[in-house]
Structure formats: C-alpha cells, structure tokens
Amino acid sequence: MNPSTAHARVLVDELLRCGVRDVVLCPGSRSAPLAYAVLAAERAGSLRLHVRVDERTAGFLALGLAKVSRRPAAVITTSGTAVANLHPAVLEADHGAVPLLLLTADRPSELRGTGANQTTRQPGLFGRAVRWEVDQPAAERGADGSAEQAAWRSDACRAWVAATGGLGGRPGPAHLNVAFRDPLPPPEPAGRAGGVRSALPPALAGRPDGRPWTAPAPTDAAGLDPRVRTLLVLGDLPDPAQADEALRLAMRNGWPVIAEPFGAGDRRGVVPHGPLLLAARDWVDRHLPERILVVGRITLSRDLGRLLRSPGVRVELVTTGPDWPDPSHVAQTVHPWAALRRAMSSAGAGPGRGTGTTDVRWAAAWVQAGMDVSRAARRVVAASWPSGPAIADTVLGSLATGDTLVVGSSNAARDVDLAASWRPDHGTTRPTVVANRGLAGIDGTVSTALGIALAARASEPDRGAPGGGPGCTVALLGDLTFLHDASGLAFGPDEPRPDLTLVVVNDDGGGIFATLEYGAPARSADFERVFGTPTGTDLAALCRAHGIPHEVAGGAPDLAAALAGTGGGVRVVEVRVDRSRHRDLREQLAAAAAAAVR
C-alpha cells in the first residue's frame, strides 16, 4: 500500500467511525486516493456515494443532505479552483449552522509556491466561515503511516466535532485540506467488498471495536466512573475556580493529582513534586493508572507527555469548550465541563479525601512517593543557592493567600513548579499563580504583571473593612524576559502606578536552553552564541533610566527582607545566578527523585 492510499483509507475509515454516511465526490486527479477509498466504502455498504462533475453543485448537494439529517455530509474535491467553487455552500453552511465536512486534496509542500499546475494556497481559503480547519501534510515517503495515523485520525475527529457543534460549539463547516504525493492510485483496484477498514494493516487499524480515535462524551457524569484507577492531571485553565472544581472531584474520588503550579486554592490533594516524580520512570511504569484524566492545558513537563503516551493507559480529557488540548493525539474521550460538574454533584459533599477509587493502596502510593521525592529534592535545592528553584522557594515563602505571583514563561515557571510542591503549607496558604501559558512566550510579561497588579488593586475590598487588607503582587522572571518587555516600565507620571515587585533572576542569557538538549556538554562550542545569548545589560542602570527603584539581593535572607517590604509602587529586586549550574541542578534533582522511590 503506497503512502497516499494509506492516508486516504485511514481518513475515510475514521470519518465512518465518527458517523459520516453521505459523501459527495467530484472527479479529479489529486483527490484520487480519497475517491478510491470512498468507492470501496460504498461497495461495502458503509456509506452512500454521490458523484457530481461541478464542485459548486456538489457543495450545495452536501449542504442539502446535511440540512435534513443534521449529520455532517462530506464533499471531496481536487486542488485549485475546485476548492474555491465550494465557497458559496460553505458560506451558507456557516450562517445556517449546517454541519459540513470539506475534504480538499492538495499538492505536497515541495510543490507549493513553485508554479506547479493547479496549485494555490488552499489552507485558510474559507477564512472565518469554517469552524475548524487543518492542513494535513502528505504522508512520508517510504513510510507505512503507522507513525502518522494518530494525527490523521485525531484531525478527522476534531473536524467531526467542530462540524456537529459538539462540546458546546455551533454546527457548521469544517475543512480538512489533505496533501497527497504520487503515486496517487492504489496498487490494487478497489474491490467489490470489504471496505476500507478490512484493507488496512494492523498498524493502521485504529481503535478496537470500531470506535472513533477521540470521541466526545455526553454531558452526564457516567463517563467519569470514580471506580476506575485514575490519575488526574491538572494544567493551566482560564479560571482558577475551574481548577478548584477538578481538585475537589479528585479528592472526593480518591484520585491522586499531578498539577502544574498555576491557579489558586486548596492543593492538599496534589501529589507533592508530582512532575519531578514522573522523571522516576521505573517507579511510574510500575504504578501506571488505568485512566489519565487531563484537565487544562499541559505545557511544562516532557515526562508528563511520555506518561500520556504509555501503552495500555486510557487518556481522557475535560474541556471547557469545543476545542481540546491533545498535541500527542492520544485522547480517546473528551468530556464537556458539564460532565465534571455533574460528577461533582453525584460524588456528594465532604471536604476530605474520598475512597471512590477501586485501589486505595495504589493512590496512596502516588502520594507517598511524591512526599519521598519532595524531601529528597528539598535537600538538593537547599544547598543550591543561588538557583532558580531556591529563589522561587523564597518568593513563595513570602506570599500568602490573597497574594498574586506572576511567572515568566521560561525557567521561572519551571522553578515555581519545583518549589511549590515541597512547601509544607502549600495546601492551605497559597497565592494565585498566573502566567501567559496560552503560547508560553516571554514577551509582554512585565506589562502583563503591571496589568494584573492594577486590576488587583482596583478589585480590593475596602481596606478599612475586616479582612480587607490589600494582597500584594510579585512577578518572578528571568533577565531576558525582563529585557524583552522593559519598555513596559515607561509610562507617564499621571498614570496609575500599581504596587508590584519584579524579582529578576539574572543569569545573563537564555538559561532554559542550558537544561535542554542544546546545553549538552558535547554541544558547548555552539551553545553560547546562538542559545546562551548573553547581553551583559546593567539592570540597575536600566531601572534608573525609568525611575524604578532597584536593589540586588545576594542571599535568601536578603531576598526575603526585600519581599517583606512589598508595596509602594513598582520596584525591581535582582538576584544574580550562574547559568552554567542549571543543567547540573536539574540532573541532580532527577537523580534524587529516582533514588527516593527506588
């Protein structure tokens, strides 16, 4: 089976699993792999195939089929103006909320922009008229597709959910633009029976029992069975209250929780040092859950990505809208947020940890392992000052419930992730931790922190009322993150000035890269120029130019004393660290974690 045939058959098989029953096909060469696949499906009785010679007509035929059935009909075209002729039907489907699937064949990337025949910019052609779109690259030459089928099938499921308005969206058109390389026809003619599924080798067979790769769950709580041995993974969420809901559900069901540091509220149910525990791979492999329930976007841990790809572990997501985070294409079920809330209601009230899980000893093992790792990591970091985790620990120790910590989206976020786990009071006394994790860029962090501090001051209760004291805002960021948005410190004397302390961890460059593969000793000759990027900037002089108070904290007591004086406008506290120690410290922490649970 050639790569284009495998690609087309997998897509058609997945769309059949999702529920496609009508396909409108326009003849064309580049779309031949899809044409052969849907023809085989029709001969097997899996769908109804409608062939039309005009793409504009085909689009409206699919629209009519979907308008009555309320089930997405698919329309297939070749490349070029054939795609553009779907536009009138796409606009009608958009405004009329009619579910429609657009499968448009395209040239591979090496032919785009070269003057190749019948080739134009098809991705984005329909603009805002589609609910969701993807540009699938051509299958790799010489590959059997097994490494790519997860992405192909996941995309088909996303298109189906977007078109149907699943998970709270509005029905409408969804666009799958699919590139195919020669050879385009299958090596064997389409048979009279069997269909696309029987023609797929085991490596491309999809989920067992004909289920979709990723399926939306109903809004009831039935899919969140508390008896399944479950590890809840908590990432970044738009509303801190949502994290609280997820944590309460986990506590009531007795599920251990691995959490990123963002958000607020009671974290007593979180496995201490959970992300670092995942680096102890042998221990994790011996204590795998049956199900991983992911709530929020996971952005910090590579080891967590490895866990999600573990064979035999069912991955399910809870999403706040019609889109869902699944970069590894491993999710089998997506639950709407309403399902979590209904599960909360059915779990009953009570503040303590529950015993809903079928394996209490397994859940306790995760918590105990986290405590063991936490003690070991604490010893390593205590001897590491000045280091990012030690600085983050000192900053967190200065903050209380009602305070806000804004974190730069580089090493600072990872340092807080480490430090937040071992504090003995982190369950009950905890600031709100905020970061720009949407795209995880370092730009604009100073201005974001200023905005958060201004908003916090505006929303404070009456300072004269009992318990109405102001919460402070502190930002923790690296020197490059600070320099990237230093212009945020330039505002006029008549502008409102918040109370904000910026703690700048100055390692003179891109410290995070030292902890990644680029910082390996074997690559040291190339590192400093293109990744380390030292600037040697005098931060004190920069602050003076903006009229911002600046001080240097040499030790942990100095930093704690500086933070004890938070308030009174914007100021900068600089802590200088040695970037060359970052990699060794991370390796020491990983080794300590593995040894603690051996």
Coordinates of C-alpha atoms in Angstrom, one line a residue:
M1 CA 0.0 0.0 0.0
N2 CA 1.5 3.3 -1.0
P3 CA 1.5 6.3 1.5
S4 CA -1.2 8.3 -0.2
T5 CA -3.5 5.3 -0.3
A6 CA -2.9 4.6 3.4
H7 CA -3.5 8.2 4.2
A8 CA -6.8 8.3 2.4
R9 CA -8.1 5.0 3.7
V10 CA -7.3 5.9 7.3
L11 CA -9.1 9.3 6.9
V12 CA -12.2 7.7 5.4
D13 CA -12.2 4.9 7.9
E14 CA -12.1 7.4 10.8
L15 CA -14.9 9.5 9.3
L16 CA -17.0 6.4 9.0
R17 CA -16.4 5.7 12.7
C18 CA -17.4 9.2 13.6
G19 CA -20.7 8.8 11.7
V20 CA -20.3 10.0 8.1
R21 CA -22.9 8.3 5.9
D22 CA -23.1 10.6 2.8
V23 CA -20.2 11.6 0.7
V24 CA -20.3 13.9 -2.4
L25 CA -17.4 13.3 -4.8
C26 CA -16.1 15.5 -7.6
P27 CA -13.7 13.8 -10.1
G28 CA -10.1 14.9 -10.1
S29 CA -6.5 13.6 -10.1
R30 CA -5.1 14.9 -6.9
S31 CA -8.1 13.6 -5.0
A32 CA -7.8 10.1 -6.5
P33 CA -6.7 8.5 -3.2
L34 CA -9.9 9.7 -1.5
A35 CA -12.0 8.7 -4.5
Y36 CA -10.8 5.1 -4.4
A37 CA -11.3 5.0 -0.6
V38 CA -14.9 6.2 -0.6
L39 CA -15.7 4.0 -3.6
A40 CA -14.5 0.9 -1.6
A41 CA -16.6 2.1 1.4
E42 CA -19.7 2.4 -0.8
R43 CA -19.2 -1.1 -2.2
A44 CA -19.0 -2.4 1.4
G45 CA -22.3 -0.7 2.2
S46 CA -20.7 1.8 4.7
L47 CA -21.8 5.0 3.0
R48 CA -23.8 6.5 0.2
L49 CA -21.6 8.0 -2.6
H50 CA -22.9 10.8 -4.8
V51 CA -20.8 11.8 -7.8
R52 CA -21.1 15.3 -9.3
V53 CA -19.0 17.0 -12.0
D54 CA -19.4 20.5 -10.7
E55 CA -17.9 21.5 -7.3
R56 CA -20.4 24.3 -6.7
T57 CA -23.3 21.9 -7.2
A58 CA -21.5 19.3 -5.1
G59 CA -21.2 21.7 -2.2
F60 CA -24.9 22.5 -2.2
L61 CA -25.8 18.9 -2.6
A62 CA -23.8 18.1 0.6
L63 CA -25.5 21.0 2.3
G64 CA -28.9 19.7 1.5
L65 CA -28.0 16.2 2.7
A66 CA -26.8 17.6 6.0
K67 CA -29.5 20.1 6.4
V68 CA -32.2 17.5 6.8
S69 CA -30.2 14.7 8.5
R70 CA -28.3 17.1 10.8
R71 CA -25.4 14.7 10.3
P72 CA -22.3 16.1 8.5
A73 CA -22.1 15.2 4.9
A74 CA -18.6 15.2 3.3
V75 CA -17.7 16.7 0.0
I76 CA -14.4 15.8 -1.8
T77 CA -12.6 17.9 -4.4
T78 CA -9.3 18.0 -6.2
S79 CA -7.0 21.0 -5.8
G80 CA -7.1 24.5 -7.3
T81 CA -10.3 26.3 -8.3
A82 CA -12.2 23.2 -7.5
V83 CA -11.8 24.2 -3.8
A84 CA -12.9 27.8 -4.4
N85 CA -16.2 26.6 -6.0
L86 CA -17.2 25.2 -2.6
H87 CA -17.2 28.7 -1.1
P88 CA -20.9 29.6 -1.7
A89 CA -22.1 26.5 0.0
V90 CA -19.6 27.0 2.8
L91 CA -20.9 30.5 3.5
E92 CA -24.5 29.2 3.6
A93 CA -23.5 26.4 5.9
D94 CA -21.7 28.9 8.2
H95 CA -24.6 31.3 8.5
G96 CA -27.2 28.5 8.5
A97 CA -25.4 26.3 11.1
V98 CA -25.4 23.3 8.8
P99 CA -22.8 20.6 9.6
L100 CA -20.5 20.1 6.6
L101 CA -17.1 18.4 6.1
L102 CA -14.8 19.7 3.3
L103 CA -12.1 17.3 2.2
T104 CA -9.9 19.1 -0.3
A105 CA -6.9 17.4 -1.9
D106 CA -3.8 19.4 -2.3
R107 CA -0.2 19.3 -3.6
P108 CA 2.6 18.4 -1.2
S109 CA 4.6 21.1 0.4
E110 CA 7.5 20.8 -2.1
L111 CA 5.2 21.8 -5.0
R112 CA 3.5 24.8 -3.3
G113 CA 4.7 28.2 -4.4
T114 CA 6.7 26.8 -7.3
G115 CA 4.3 27.4 -10.2
A116 CA 3.2 23.8 -10.1
N117 CA 0.0 23.1 -12.1
Q118 CA -3.4 23.5 -10.3
T119 CA -1.7 24.7 -7.0
T120 CA -2.8 27.6 -4.9
R121 CA -2.9 28.5 -1.2
Q122 CA -5.8 26.3 0.0
P123 CA -5.3 26.5 3.7
G124 CA -7.3 29.4 5.0
L125 CA -9.2 29.8 1.8
F126 CA -12.6 29.9 3.6
G127 CA -11.5 32.3 6.3
R128 CA -13.8 32.6 9.3
A129 CA -16.6 30.7 7.6
V130 CA -15.2 27.3 8.9
R131 CA -15.4 26.2 12.5
W132 CA -12.1 24.4 12.3
E133 CA -9.5 23.6 9.7
V134 CA -6.3 21.7 9.3
D135 CA -3.7 21.4 6.6
Q136 CA -2.5 17.8 6.7
P137 CA 0.9 17.2 5.2
A138 CA 1.5 14.4 2.7
A139 CA 2.3 11.0 4.2
E140 CA 6.1 10.4 4.4
R141 CA 7.7 8.7 1.5
G142 CA 8.5 5.1 2.2
A143 CA 6.6 5.0 5.5
D144 CA 3.6 2.8 6.3
G145 CA 1.7 5.6 8.0
S146 CA 1.8 3.9 11.5
A147 CA 3.6 6.9 13.0
E148 CA 1.1 9.3 11.4
Q149 CA -2.2 7.6 11.8
A150 CA -2.8 9.1 15.3
A151 CA -2.7 12.6 13.9
W152 CA -4.8 11.7 10.8
R153 CA -7.5 10.1 12.9
S154 CA -7.4 12.8 15.6
D155 CA -7.8 15.5 13.0
A156 CA -10.8 13.7 11.5
C157 CA -12.4 13.5 14.9
R158 CA -11.8 17.2 15.6
A159 CA -13.4 18.1 12.2
W160 CA -16.4 16.0 13.0
V161 CA -16.9 17.5 16.5
A162 CA -16.4 21.1 15.1
A163 CA -18.9 20.4 12.3
T164 CA -21.5 19.0 14.6
G165 CA -21.2 21.7 17.2
G166 CA -20.1 19.1 19.8
L167 CA -18.8 20.2 23.2
G168 CA -20.8 23.4 23.2
G169 CA -19.9 24.7 19.7
R170 CA -22.2 25.9 16.9
P171 CA -22.6 23.5 13.9
G172 CA -21.1 24.5 10.6
P173 CA -18.4 23.6 8.0
A174 CA -15.0 22.1 9.0
H175 CA -12.1 21.9 6.5
L176 CA -9.6 19.1 6.1
N177 CA -7.0 20.1 3.5
V178 CA -5.1 16.9 2.6
A179 CA -1.8 16.8 0.7
F180 CA -1.1 13.7 -1.5
R181 CA 2.1 12.7 -3.3
D182 CA 2.5 10.5 -6.3
P183 CA 1.7 7.7 -6.7
L184 CA -2.0 8.5 -6.2
P185 CA -3.9 5.4 -7.2
P186 CA -3.7 2.3 -5.0
P187 CA -1.6 -0.6 -6.3
E188 CA -4.7 -2.8 -6.5
P189 CA -8.1 -1.9 -7.9
A190 CA -10.9 -1.2 -5.5
G191 CA -12.6 -4.5 -4.6
R192 CA -16.2 -5.3 -4.6
A193 CA -16.5 -5.9 -0.9
G194 CA -14.6 -5.5 2.3
G195 CA -14.4 -1.7 2.5
V196 CA -11.5 0.5 3.7
R197 CA -11.2 -1.0 7.2
S198 CA -10.5 -4.5 6.1
A199 CA -7.9 -3.2 3.7
L200 CA -5.9 -1.6 6.5
P201 CA -2.9 -3.4 8.0
P202 CA -2.9 -3.8 11.8
A203 CA -0.6 -0.8 12.3
L204 CA -3.3 1.4 10.8
A205 CA -6.4 -0.3 12.2
G206 CA -7.4 2.5 14.6
R207 CA -9.2 1.9 17.9
P208 CA -10.6 -1.6 18.5
D209 CA -14.3 -2.3 18.2
G210 CA -14.8 0.4 15.5
R211 CA -14.7 3.3 18.0
P212 CA -13.5 6.7 16.9
W213 CA -10.0 7.7 17.8
T214 CA -11.3 10.6 20.0
A215 CA -15.0 10.7 20.9
P216 CA -16.9 13.4 22.7
A217 CA -18.7 12.1 25.8
P218 CA -22.2 13.0 26.8
T219 CA -22.8 15.8 29.4
D220 CA -23.8 13.3 32.1
A221 CA -21.3 12.0 34.6
A222 CA -21.5 8.4 33.6
G223 CA -18.2 8.5 31.7
L224 CA -16.3 9.8 34.8
D225 CA -16.6 6.5 36.7
P226 CA -14.9 7.0 40.1
R227 CA -14.1 3.3 40.4
V228 CA -11.6 3.4 37.6
R229 CA -8.0 3.7 38.8
T230 CA -7.5 7.3 37.7
L231 CA -4.6 9.8 37.8
L232 CA -5.9 13.4 37.4
V233 CA -3.5 15.7 35.6
L234 CA -4.2 19.4 36.1
G235 CA -2.8 22.0 33.8
D236 CA -3.4 25.7 33.0
L237 CA -7.1 26.8 33.0
P238 CA -8.6 30.2 32.2
D239 CA -10.4 30.4 35.5
P240 CA -8.8 29.4 38.8
A241 CA -12.2 28.3 40.1
Q242 CA -12.2 25.5 37.5
A243 CA -9.0 24.1 39.0
D244 CA -10.7 24.1 42.4
E245 CA -13.6 22.1 40.9
A246 CA -11.3 19.5 39.4
L247 CA -9.3 19.1 42.6
R248 CA -12.4 18.7 44.7
L249 CA -13.7 15.9 42.4
A250 CA -10.3 14.2 42.7
M251 CA -10.3 14.4 46.5
R252 CA -13.8 13.0 46.8
N253 CA -13.0 10.1 44.5
G254 CA -9.6 9.4 46.0
W255 CA -7.7 10.1 42.8
P256 CA -4.1 11.3 43.0
V257 CA -3.3 14.5 41.2
I258 CA -0.3 15.7 39.2
A259 CA -0.7 19.5 38.9
E260 CA 1.2 22.4 37.2
P261 CA 1.5 25.3 39.6
F262 CA -0.9 27.7 38.0
G263 CA -4.2 28.8 39.7
A264 CA -5.1 29.2 43.3
G265 CA -7.0 27.5 46.1
D266 CA -6.6 24.4 48.2
R267 CA -4.0 22.0 46.9
R268 CA -4.0 19.4 49.6
G269 CA -5.0 16.7 47.1
V270 CA -2.0 17.3 44.8
V271 CA 0.9 14.8 44.8
P272 CA 4.0 16.6 46.2
H273 CA 6.5 17.1 43.5
G274 CA 4.4 15.2 41.0
P275 CA 6.1 16.5 37.8
L276 CA 9.5 15.5 39.3
L277 CA 8.2 12.1 40.4
L278 CA 7.4 11.4 36.7
A279 CA 11.2 11.5 36.0
A280 CA 11.5 8.3 38.0
R281 CA 10.4 6.3 35.0
D282 CA 10.9 2.8 36.6
W283 CA 8.6 3.7 39.5
V284 CA 6.0 5.3 37.3
D285 CA 5.9 2.3 34.9
R286 CA 5.2 0.0 38.0
H287 CA 2.3 2.3 39.1
L288 CA 0.5 3.2 35.9
P289 CA -3.1 4.2 36.2
E290 CA -5.9 2.7 34.1
R291 CA -7.0 6.2 33.1
I292 CA -5.4 9.6 33.0
L293 CA -7.9 12.4 33.2
V294 CA -6.4 15.6 31.8
V295 CA -8.0 18.9 32.9
G296 CA -6.5 22.1 31.3
R297 CA -3.5 22.6 29.0
I298 CA -0.3 20.8 30.0
T299 CA 2.7 23.0 29.0
L300 CA 5.7 22.3 31.3
S301 CA 6.7 18.7 31.6
R302 CA 8.2 16.4 28.9
D303 CA 7.9 13.5 31.3
L304 CA 4.2 14.1 31.5
G305 CA 4.0 13.8 27.7
R306 CA 5.7 10.5 28.0
L307 CA 3.3 9.3 30.6
L308 CA 0.3 10.2 28.4
R309 CA 1.8 8.0 25.6
S310 CA 2.2 5.0 27.8
P311 CA 0.7 1.8 26.2
G312 CA -2.4 0.5 27.8
V313 CA -3.3 3.7 29.6
R314 CA -6.6 5.3 28.6
V315 CA -6.3 9.1 28.2
E316 CA -9.5 11.2 28.6
L317 CA -9.8 15.0 28.6
V318 CA -12.2 17.5 30.2
T319 CA -12.5 20.6 28.1
T320 CA -14.1 24.0 28.6
G321 CA -15.2 24.4 25.0
P322 CA -15.4 22.9 21.6
D323 CA -11.6 22.7 21.2
W324 CA -9.4 20.4 23.3
P325 CA -5.6 20.2 24.0
D326 CA -4.1 16.9 22.7
P327 CA -0.8 17.6 21.0
S328 CA 0.2 13.9 21.2
H329 CA -3.1 12.7 19.6
V330 CA -3.7 10.1 22.4
A331 CA -7.1 11.1 23.9
Q332 CA -9.8 8.5 23.5
T333 CA -12.7 10.5 25.1
V334 CA -13.4 14.2 25.5
H335 CA -15.8 15.2 28.3
P336 CA -17.5 18.6 28.4
W337 CA -17.1 20.6 31.5
A338 CA -20.7 20.0 32.5
A339 CA -19.8 16.3 32.9
L340 CA -17.2 17.2 35.6
R341 CA -19.8 19.4 37.4
R342 CA -22.4 16.6 37.3
A343 CA -19.8 14.2 38.6
M344 CA -19.1 16.6 41.5
S345 CA -22.8 16.6 42.3
S346 CA -23.1 12.9 42.2
A347 CA -19.9 12.4 44.3
G348 CA -21.6 14.1 47.3
A349 CA -20.4 16.7 49.7
G350 CA -17.5 16.5 52.1
P351 CA -14.1 18.2 52.3
G352 CA -11.9 15.2 52.9
R353 CA -10.2 12.7 50.6
G354 CA -12.7 10.1 49.4
T355 CA -12.3 6.4 48.7
G356 CA -14.1 6.2 45.4
T357 CA -11.1 4.6 43.6
T358 CA -11.0 0.8 43.5
D359 CA -7.4 0.8 44.5
V360 CA -6.8 2.9 47.6
R361 CA -3.3 1.5 48.2
W362 CA -2.3 2.5 44.6
A363 CA -3.5 6.1 45.1
A364 CA -1.7 6.3 48.5
A365 CA 1.5 5.0 46.8
W366 CA 1.5 8.0 44.5
V367 CA 1.1 10.4 47.4
Q368 CA 3.8 8.7 49.4
A369 CA 6.2 8.6 46.5
G370 CA 5.6 12.3 46.0
M371 CA 6.4 13.0 49.6
D372 CA 9.6 11.0 49.4
V373 CA 10.7 12.8 46.2
S374 CA 9.8 16.1 47.8
R375 CA 12.1 15.5 50.8
A376 CA 15.0 14.5 48.6
A377 CA 14.5 17.4 46.2
R378 CA 14.3 19.9 49.1
R379 CA 17.7 18.8 50.3
V380 CA 19.2 19.3 46.9
V381 CA 17.8 22.7 46.4
A382 CA 18.6 23.9 49.9
A383 CA 22.3 23.6 49.1
S384 CA 21.9 25.2 45.7
W385 CA 21.5 28.9 46.4
P386 CA 21.6 31.0 44.3
S387 CA 19.5 28.9 41.9
G388 CA 16.1 29.3 40.2
P389 CA 14.3 26.8 42.4
A390 CA 15.8 28.2 45.6
I391 CA 14.8 31.8 44.6
A392 CA 11.3 30.6 43.7
D393 CA 11.1 28.9 47.1
T394 CA 12.0 32.1 48.9
V395 CA 9.5 34.1 46.8
L396 CA 6.7 31.6 47.5
G397 CA 7.5 31.7 51.2
S398 CA 6.9 35.4 51.3
L399 CA 3.4 35.2 49.8
A400 CA 0.1 34.3 51.4
T401 CA -3.5 33.6 50.3
G402 CA -4.8 36.6 48.5
D403 CA -1.4 37.5 47.0
T404 CA -0.6 37.0 43.3
L405 CA 2.6 35.6 41.8
V406 CA 3.1 36.4 38.0
V407 CA 5.6 34.0 36.5
G408 CA 7.6 34.3 33.3
S409 CA 7.0 31.6 30.8
S410 CA 10.5 30.2 30.8
N411 CA 12.7 28.9 33.6
A412 CA 10.7 30.8 36.1
A413 CA 7.6 28.8 35.5
R414 CA 9.6 25.5 35.9
D415 CA 11.3 26.8 39.1
V416 CA 7.9 27.6 40.6
D417 CA 6.7 24.2 39.6
L418 CA 9.5 22.7 41.6
A419 CA 9.3 25.0 44.6
A420 CA 5.5 25.0 45.1
S421 CA 5.5 21.3 45.7
W422 CA 7.6 21.0 48.8
R423 CA 6.3 23.8 50.9
P424 CA 4.5 22.2 53.9
D425 CA 1.9 25.0 53.9
H426 CA 1.3 24.9 50.1
G427 CA -2.1 23.2 50.6
T428 CA -3.8 25.8 52.7
T429 CA -1.8 29.0 52.3
R430 CA -1.2 29.6 48.7
P431 CA -1.0 32.7 46.4
T432 CA -2.7 32.7 43.0
V433 CA 0.0 31.8 40.4
V434 CA -0.5 33.4 36.9
A435 CA 1.4 33.0 33.7
N436 CA 1.0 33.7 30.0
R437 CA 0.7 30.0 29.0
G438 CA -1.5 30.5 26.0
L439 CA 1.5 30.5 23.8
A440 CA 4.1 30.4 26.6
G441 CA 6.1 33.3 25.1
I442 CA 8.3 35.5 27.2
D443 CA 7.2 38.7 25.6
G444 CA 5.0 41.2 27.4
T445 CA 5.5 39.7 30.9
V446 CA 6.3 43.0 32.6
S447 CA 3.2 44.7 31.2
T448 CA 1.0 41.7 32.0
A449 CA 2.2 41.8 35.6
L450 CA 1.5 45.6 35.7
G451 CA -2.0 45.0 34.4
I452 CA -2.6 42.2 36.9
A453 CA -1.4 44.4 39.8
L454 CA -3.6 47.3 38.7
A455 CA -6.6 45.0 38.4
A456 CA -5.9 43.5 41.8
R457 CA -5.8 47.0 43.4
A458 CA -9.0 48.0 41.7
S459 CA -10.8 44.9 42.9
E460 CA -9.6 45.1 46.5
P461 CA -12.3 45.2 49.2
D462 CA -12.5 48.3 51.4
R463 CA -9.1 48.4 53.2
G464 CA -10.8 49.5 56.3
A465 CA -13.1 46.5 56.4
P466 CA -12.2 43.4 58.5
G467 CA -10.0 41.2 56.4
G468 CA -9.9 43.7 53.6
G469 CA -6.2 44.3 53.5
P470 CA -4.5 44.5 50.1
G471 CA -3.0 41.5 48.5
C472 CA 0.5 42.1 47.0
T473 CA 1.6 41.2 43.5
V474 CA 5.0 39.9 42.8
A475 CA 6.5 38.8 39.4
L476 CA 9.2 36.3 39.0
L477 CA 11.1 36.3 35.7
G478 CA 14.4 35.9 34.1
D479 CA 16.6 38.7 32.7
L480 CA 15.8 38.1 29.1
T481 CA 12.0 38.0 29.9
F482 CA 12.5 41.3 31.8
L483 CA 14.5 42.9 29.0
H484 CA 12.1 41.8 26.3
D485 CA 9.4 44.0 27.9
A486 CA 11.5 46.6 29.6
S487 CA 9.6 49.3 27.7
G488 CA 6.6 48.3 29.8
L489 CA 8.2 50.3 32.6
A490 CA 7.9 53.5 30.6
F491 CA 4.6 55.2 31.5
G492 CA 3.8 58.8 32.4
P493 CA 3.7 60.4 35.8
D494 CA 0.0 60.9 35.7
E495 CA -0.7 57.2 35.1
P496 CA -1.9 54.9 37.9
R497 CA 1.0 53.1 39.5
P498 CA 0.4 49.7 41.0
D499 CA 2.2 48.0 43.8
L500 CA 4.4 45.5 42.0
T501 CA 7.7 43.9 42.9
L502 CA 9.6 42.3 39.9
V503 CA 12.1 39.7 41.1
V504 CA 14.6 39.2 38.2
V505 CA 16.7 36.1 38.2
N506 CA 19.7 37.4 36.2
D507 CA 21.7 34.6 34.6
D508 CA 22.7 36.8 31.7
G509 CA 21.0 34.9 28.9
G510 CA 18.8 32.1 27.9
G511 CA 19.2 29.8 30.9
I512 CA 16.3 27.5 29.9
F513 CA 18.3 26.3 26.9
A514 CA 21.1 25.0 29.2
T515 CA 18.6 22.5 30.6
L516 CA 17.6 21.2 27.2
E517 CA 19.4 19.1 24.7
Y518 CA 21.1 22.2 23.3
G519 CA 23.0 22.6 26.5
A520 CA 24.6 19.1 26.5
P521 CA 28.4 19.3 27.0
A522 CA 29.0 17.9 23.6
R523 CA 27.3 20.9 22.1
S524 CA 29.1 23.5 24.3
A525 CA 31.1 25.0 21.4
D526 CA 27.9 26.1 19.7
F527 CA 25.8 27.0 22.7
E528 CA 26.7 30.4 23.9
R529 CA 26.4 32.3 20.6
V530 CA 23.0 31.1 19.5
F531 CA 21.3 29.9 22.7
G532 CA 23.1 31.4 25.7
T533 CA 22.9 34.9 24.1
P534 CA 24.4 36.9 27.0
T535 CA 23.7 40.7 26.9
G536 CA 25.6 42.0 29.9
T537 CA 22.9 44.6 30.5
D538 CA 23.2 46.7 33.6
L539 CA 19.7 46.2 35.0
A540 CA 20.3 48.9 37.7
A541 CA 21.1 51.5 35.1
L542 CA 18.1 50.4 33.1
C543 CA 15.8 50.9 36.1
R544 CA 17.3 54.3 36.9
A545 CA 16.5 55.4 33.3
H546 CA 12.9 54.6 34.0
G547 CA 12.9 55.9 37.6
I548 CA 12.2 52.5 39.0
P549 CA 13.8 51.5 42.4
H550 CA 16.3 48.7 42.1
E551 CA 18.2 46.5 44.6
V552 CA 20.4 43.4 44.4
A553 CA 19.6 40.5 46.8
G554 CA 22.7 38.5 47.5
G555 CA 21.3 35.7 49.7
A556 CA 18.0 34.2 50.6
P557 CA 17.6 36.4 53.8
D558 CA 18.2 39.5 51.6
L559 CA 15.5 38.4 49.2
A560 CA 13.1 37.6 51.9
A561 CA 13.7 41.0 53.5
A562 CA 13.2 42.8 50.2
L563 CA 9.9 41.0 49.7
A564 CA 8.7 41.8 53.2
G565 CA 8.7 45.4 52.1
T566 CA 6.4 44.9 49.1
G567 CA 4.2 47.9 48.3
G568 CA 4.7 51.5 47.4
G569 CA 4.9 51.3 43.6
V570 CA 6.9 49.4 41.1
R571 CA 10.3 48.2 42.0
V572 CA 12.9 45.6 40.9
V573 CA 14.8 43.1 43.0
E574 CA 17.7 41.4 41.1
V575 CA 19.2 38.1 42.1
R576 CA 22.3 37.1 40.1
V577 CA 22.9 33.4 39.4
D578 CA 25.4 31.3 37.5
R579 CA 23.7 29.9 34.3
S580 CA 26.3 27.1 34.0
R581 CA 24.8 25.4 37.0
H582 CA 21.3 25.0 35.7
R583 CA 21.8 21.7 33.9
D584 CA 23.7 20.0 36.7
L585 CA 21.0 21.0 39.2
R586 CA 18.2 19.6 37.1
E587 CA 20.1 16.3 36.7
Q588 CA 20.8 16.2 40.4
L589 CA 17.0 16.6 41.1
A590 CA 16.1 13.9 38.6
A591 CA 18.6 11.5 40.2
A592 CA 17.4 12.3 43.7
A593 CA 13.8 11.6 42.6
A594 CA 14.7 8.2 41.2
A595 CA 16.7 7.3 44.2
A596 CA 14.0 8.3 46.6
V597 CA 11.5 5.8 45.2
R598 CA 13.9 3.0 44.2

